[in-house]
Amino acid sequence: MKVKEKIQRLSGDAVRQYAFLKERTAHYTERALSDENQQYMAAAAYVPFIGWLLPLYLKPKSDLCQDHGKTGLLLSLFFLSLVASLFFVNLLIVPRDWRELRFGLVILIYLSYAIYFPLCGYGIYCAVHEKKLENRWINRYKNVIPL
C-alpha cells in the first residue's frame, strides 16, 4: 500500500506542477507576442539562416516583423546560395591540383561569412530601434515575396 500511496502523491505533485508550468508558459508566450515587444521579434529575423521564420509566422499582422522577416529571409537565401555554390564549385569543378584556386575559394567562403554575420548584427540593431534596413537590392526583391 505504501508504494501505491507514493505513486498517487507523486502523480498529484506532477499534475500541479504541470498546471503551473502551463500557466506560466501561456503568460510568457502572451508577453513575448505582445505588440510592445514586436521589435525583439523582428530582431529574431536576423538570427543566422533560420531566424526569419519567427517573425514571419508568429507575427503576421505586424508590418515591422514582416519587413524584417522578409529581409532576413533574403539575406539568408543569398548568403546560403553563395556559400553553397562556392563549395560545390570547389568540390566538383576545380581540379585537386589547383590548390591555390581551391584555397582562394575557401577564403571567399569565409569572407562571405565575415560579411553576413555583421549584416545580421546591423539588422538586429535596426530592428530593436524600429528602423528599416534600407538597401536597393533588398527592397527590389522584398516585394516579390508574397507572404
Tab-separated table of C-alpha atoms in Angstrom:
chain	number	residue	atom	x	y	z
A	1	MET	CA	0.000	0.000	0.000
A	2	LYS	CA	2.844	2.379	0.665
A	3	VAL	CA	4.065	2.181	-2.929
A	4	LYS	CA	0.599	2.943	-4.273
A	5	GLU	CA	0.278	5.952	-1.957
A	6	LYS	CA	3.695	7.262	-3.034
A	7	ILE	CA	2.756	6.939	-6.697
A	8	GLN	CA	-0.526	8.780	-6.116
A	9	ARG	CA	1.245	11.532	-4.173
A	10	LEU	CA	3.925	11.918	-6.865
A	11	SER	CA	1.349	11.980	-9.647
A	12	GLY	CA	-0.616	14.653	-7.781
A	13	ASP	CA	2.557	16.774	-7.500
A	14	ALA	CA	3.286	16.279	-11.184
A	15	VAL	CA	-0.229	17.367	-12.161
A	16	ARG	CA	0.034	20.507	-10.006
A	17	GLN	CA	3.453	21.354	-11.443
A	18	TYR	CA	2.206	20.751	-14.995
A	19	ALA	CA	-0.694	23.144	-14.441
A	20	PHE	CA	1.674	25.740	-13.014
A	21	LEU	CA	4.129	25.361	-15.913
A	22	LYS	CA	1.323	25.528	-18.450
A	23	GLU	CA	0.019	28.740	-16.880
A	24	ARG	CA	3.478	30.355	-16.792
A	25	THR	CA	4.215	29.294	-20.371
A	26	ALA	CA	0.952	30.849	-21.571
A	27	HIS	CA	1.782	34.059	-19.679
A	28	TYR	CA	5.280	34.372	-21.145
A	29	THR	CA	4.082	33.458	-24.633
A	30	GLU	CA	1.441	36.178	-24.468
A	31	ARG	CA	4.052	38.646	-23.241
A	32	ALA	CA	6.549	37.731	-25.951
A	33	LEU	CA	3.974	38.054	-28.722
A	34	SER	CA	2.529	41.351	-27.481
A	35	ASP	CA	2.763	44.445	-29.656
A	36	GLU	CA	5.036	46.238	-27.196
A	37	ASN	CA	7.749	43.602	-27.798
A	38	GLN	CA	7.441	43.391	-31.570
A	39	GLN	CA	10.886	44.912	-32.160
A	40	TYR	CA	12.502	41.960	-30.387
A	41	MET	CA	10.545	39.511	-32.506
A	42	ALA	CA	11.652	41.468	-35.574
A	43	ALA	CA	15.269	41.267	-34.362
A	44	ALA	CA	14.954	37.477	-34.262
A	45	ALA	CA	14.710	37.578	-38.070
A	46	TYR	CA	18.455	38.096	-38.243
A	47	VAL	CA	19.467	35.020	-36.279
A	48	PRO	CA	21.632	33.421	-38.975
A	49	PHE	CA	19.998	31.171	-41.543
A	50	ILE	CA	16.700	30.307	-39.802
A	51	GLY	CA	15.624	33.211	-37.597
A	52	TRP	CA	13.373	34.721	-40.271
A	53	LEU	CA	10.751	32.043	-39.547
A	54	LEU	CA	9.792	33.515	-36.176
A	55	PRO	CA	8.596	36.991	-37.173
A	56	LEU	CA	7.056	35.865	-40.439
A	57	TYR	CA	4.839	33.202	-38.925
A	58	LEU	CA	4.321	34.332	-35.329
A	59	LYS	CA	3.525	37.996	-36.069
A	60	PRO	CA	1.717	38.045	-39.435
A	61	LYS	CA	-0.081	41.350	-38.746
A	62	SER	CA	2.953	43.386	-37.705
A	63	ASP	CA	4.458	45.374	-40.568
A	64	LEU	CA	7.773	45.749	-38.729
A	65	CYS	CA	8.098	41.996	-38.177
A	66	GLN	CA	7.054	41.145	-41.724
A	67	ASP	CA	9.519	43.632	-43.182
A	68	HIS	CA	12.452	42.389	-41.127
A	69	GLY	CA	11.417	38.760	-41.613
A	70	LYS	CA	11.498	39.151	-45.388
A	71	THR	CA	14.839	40.939	-45.186
A	72	GLY	CA	16.280	38.179	-43.001
A	73	LEU	CA	14.958	35.580	-45.445
A	74	LEU	CA	16.564	37.321	-48.415
A	75	LEU	CA	19.902	37.718	-46.658
A	76	SER	CA	19.984	34.089	-45.579
A	77	LEU	CA	18.983	32.847	-49.036
A	78	PHE	CA	21.596	34.971	-50.744
A	79	PHE	CA	24.475	34.017	-48.470
A	80	LEU	CA	23.452	30.373	-48.240
A	81	SER	CA	23.311	30.101	-52.035
A	82	LEU	CA	26.640	31.948	-52.347
A	83	VAL	CA	28.383	29.628	-49.894
A	84	ALA	CA	26.792	26.504	-51.393
A	85	SER	CA	27.766	27.487	-54.931
A	86	LEU	CA	31.361	28.263	-53.911
A	87	PHE	CA	31.547	24.962	-52.049
A	88	PHE	CA	30.249	22.913	-54.972
A	89	VAL	CA	32.487	24.720	-57.473
A	90	ASN	CA	35.419	23.936	-55.190
A	91	LEU	CA	34.322	20.338	-54.761
A	92	LEU	CA	33.171	19.372	-58.265
A	93	ILE	CA	34.704	21.687	-60.851
A	94	VAL	CA	38.152	22.768	-59.705
A	95	PRO	CA	40.791	20.024	-60.101
A	96	ARG	CA	42.649	18.886	-56.997
A	97	ASP	CA	45.987	20.016	-58.406
A	98	TRP	CA	44.919	23.667	-58.489
A	99	ARG	CA	45.455	24.193	-54.793
A	100	GLU	CA	45.809	27.967	-54.978
A	101	LEU	CA	42.406	28.349	-56.630
A	102	ARG	CA	40.806	25.930	-54.160
A	103	PHE	CA	42.353	27.889	-51.288
A	104	GLY	CA	41.017	31.119	-52.800
A	105	LEU	CA	37.503	29.684	-52.966
A	106	VAL	CA	37.691	28.622	-49.322
A	107	ILE	CA	38.841	32.126	-48.399
A	108	LEU	CA	35.839	33.539	-50.319
A	109	ILE	CA	33.516	31.278	-48.308
A	110	TYR	CA	34.942	32.624	-45.049
A	111	LEU	CA	34.772	36.199	-46.354
A	112	SER	CA	31.093	35.737	-47.177
A	113	TYR	CA	30.517	34.656	-43.575
A	114	ALA	CA	32.533	37.658	-42.432
A	115	ILE	CA	30.116	39.869	-44.374
A	116	TYR	CA	26.926	38.009	-43.436
A	117	PHE	CA	27.340	37.986	-39.648
A	118	PRO	CA	27.956	41.751	-39.275
A	119	LEU	CA	24.977	42.351	-41.570
A	120	CYS	CA	22.901	40.229	-39.201
A	121	GLY	CA	24.187	42.293	-36.286
A	122	TYR	CA	23.281	45.538	-38.041
A	123	GLY	CA	19.854	44.109	-38.883
A	124	ILE	CA	19.278	43.268	-35.213
A	125	TYR	CA	20.311	46.803	-34.271
A	126	CYS	CA	17.890	48.290	-36.805
A	127	ALA	CA	15.035	46.024	-35.699
A	128	VAL	CA	15.463	46.807	-31.998
A	129	HIS	CA	15.475	50.532	-32.772
A	130	GLU	CA	12.464	50.047	-35.100
A	131	LYS	CA	14.302	51.216	-38.217
A	132	LYS	CA	14.122	49.603	-41.632
A	133	LEU	CA	17.184	48.033	-43.183
A	134	GLU	CA	17.358	50.052	-46.398
A	135	ASN	CA	19.082	48.657	-49.454
A	136	ARG	CA	18.092	48.894	-53.135
A	137	TRP	CA	18.727	45.207	-53.796
A	138	ILE	CA	16.811	44.068	-50.736
A	139	ASN	CA	13.847	46.370	-51.382
A	140	ARG	CA	13.605	45.225	-55.000
A	141	TYR	CA	13.287	41.554	-54.072
A	142	LYS	CA	11.420	42.018	-50.793
A	143	ASN	CA	8.247	42.973	-52.653
A	144	VAL	CA	8.440	39.763	-54.701
A	145	ILE	CA	7.908	37.539	-51.641
A	146	PRO	CA	4.119	37.064	-51.288
A	147	LEU	CA	3.957	36.417	-47.526
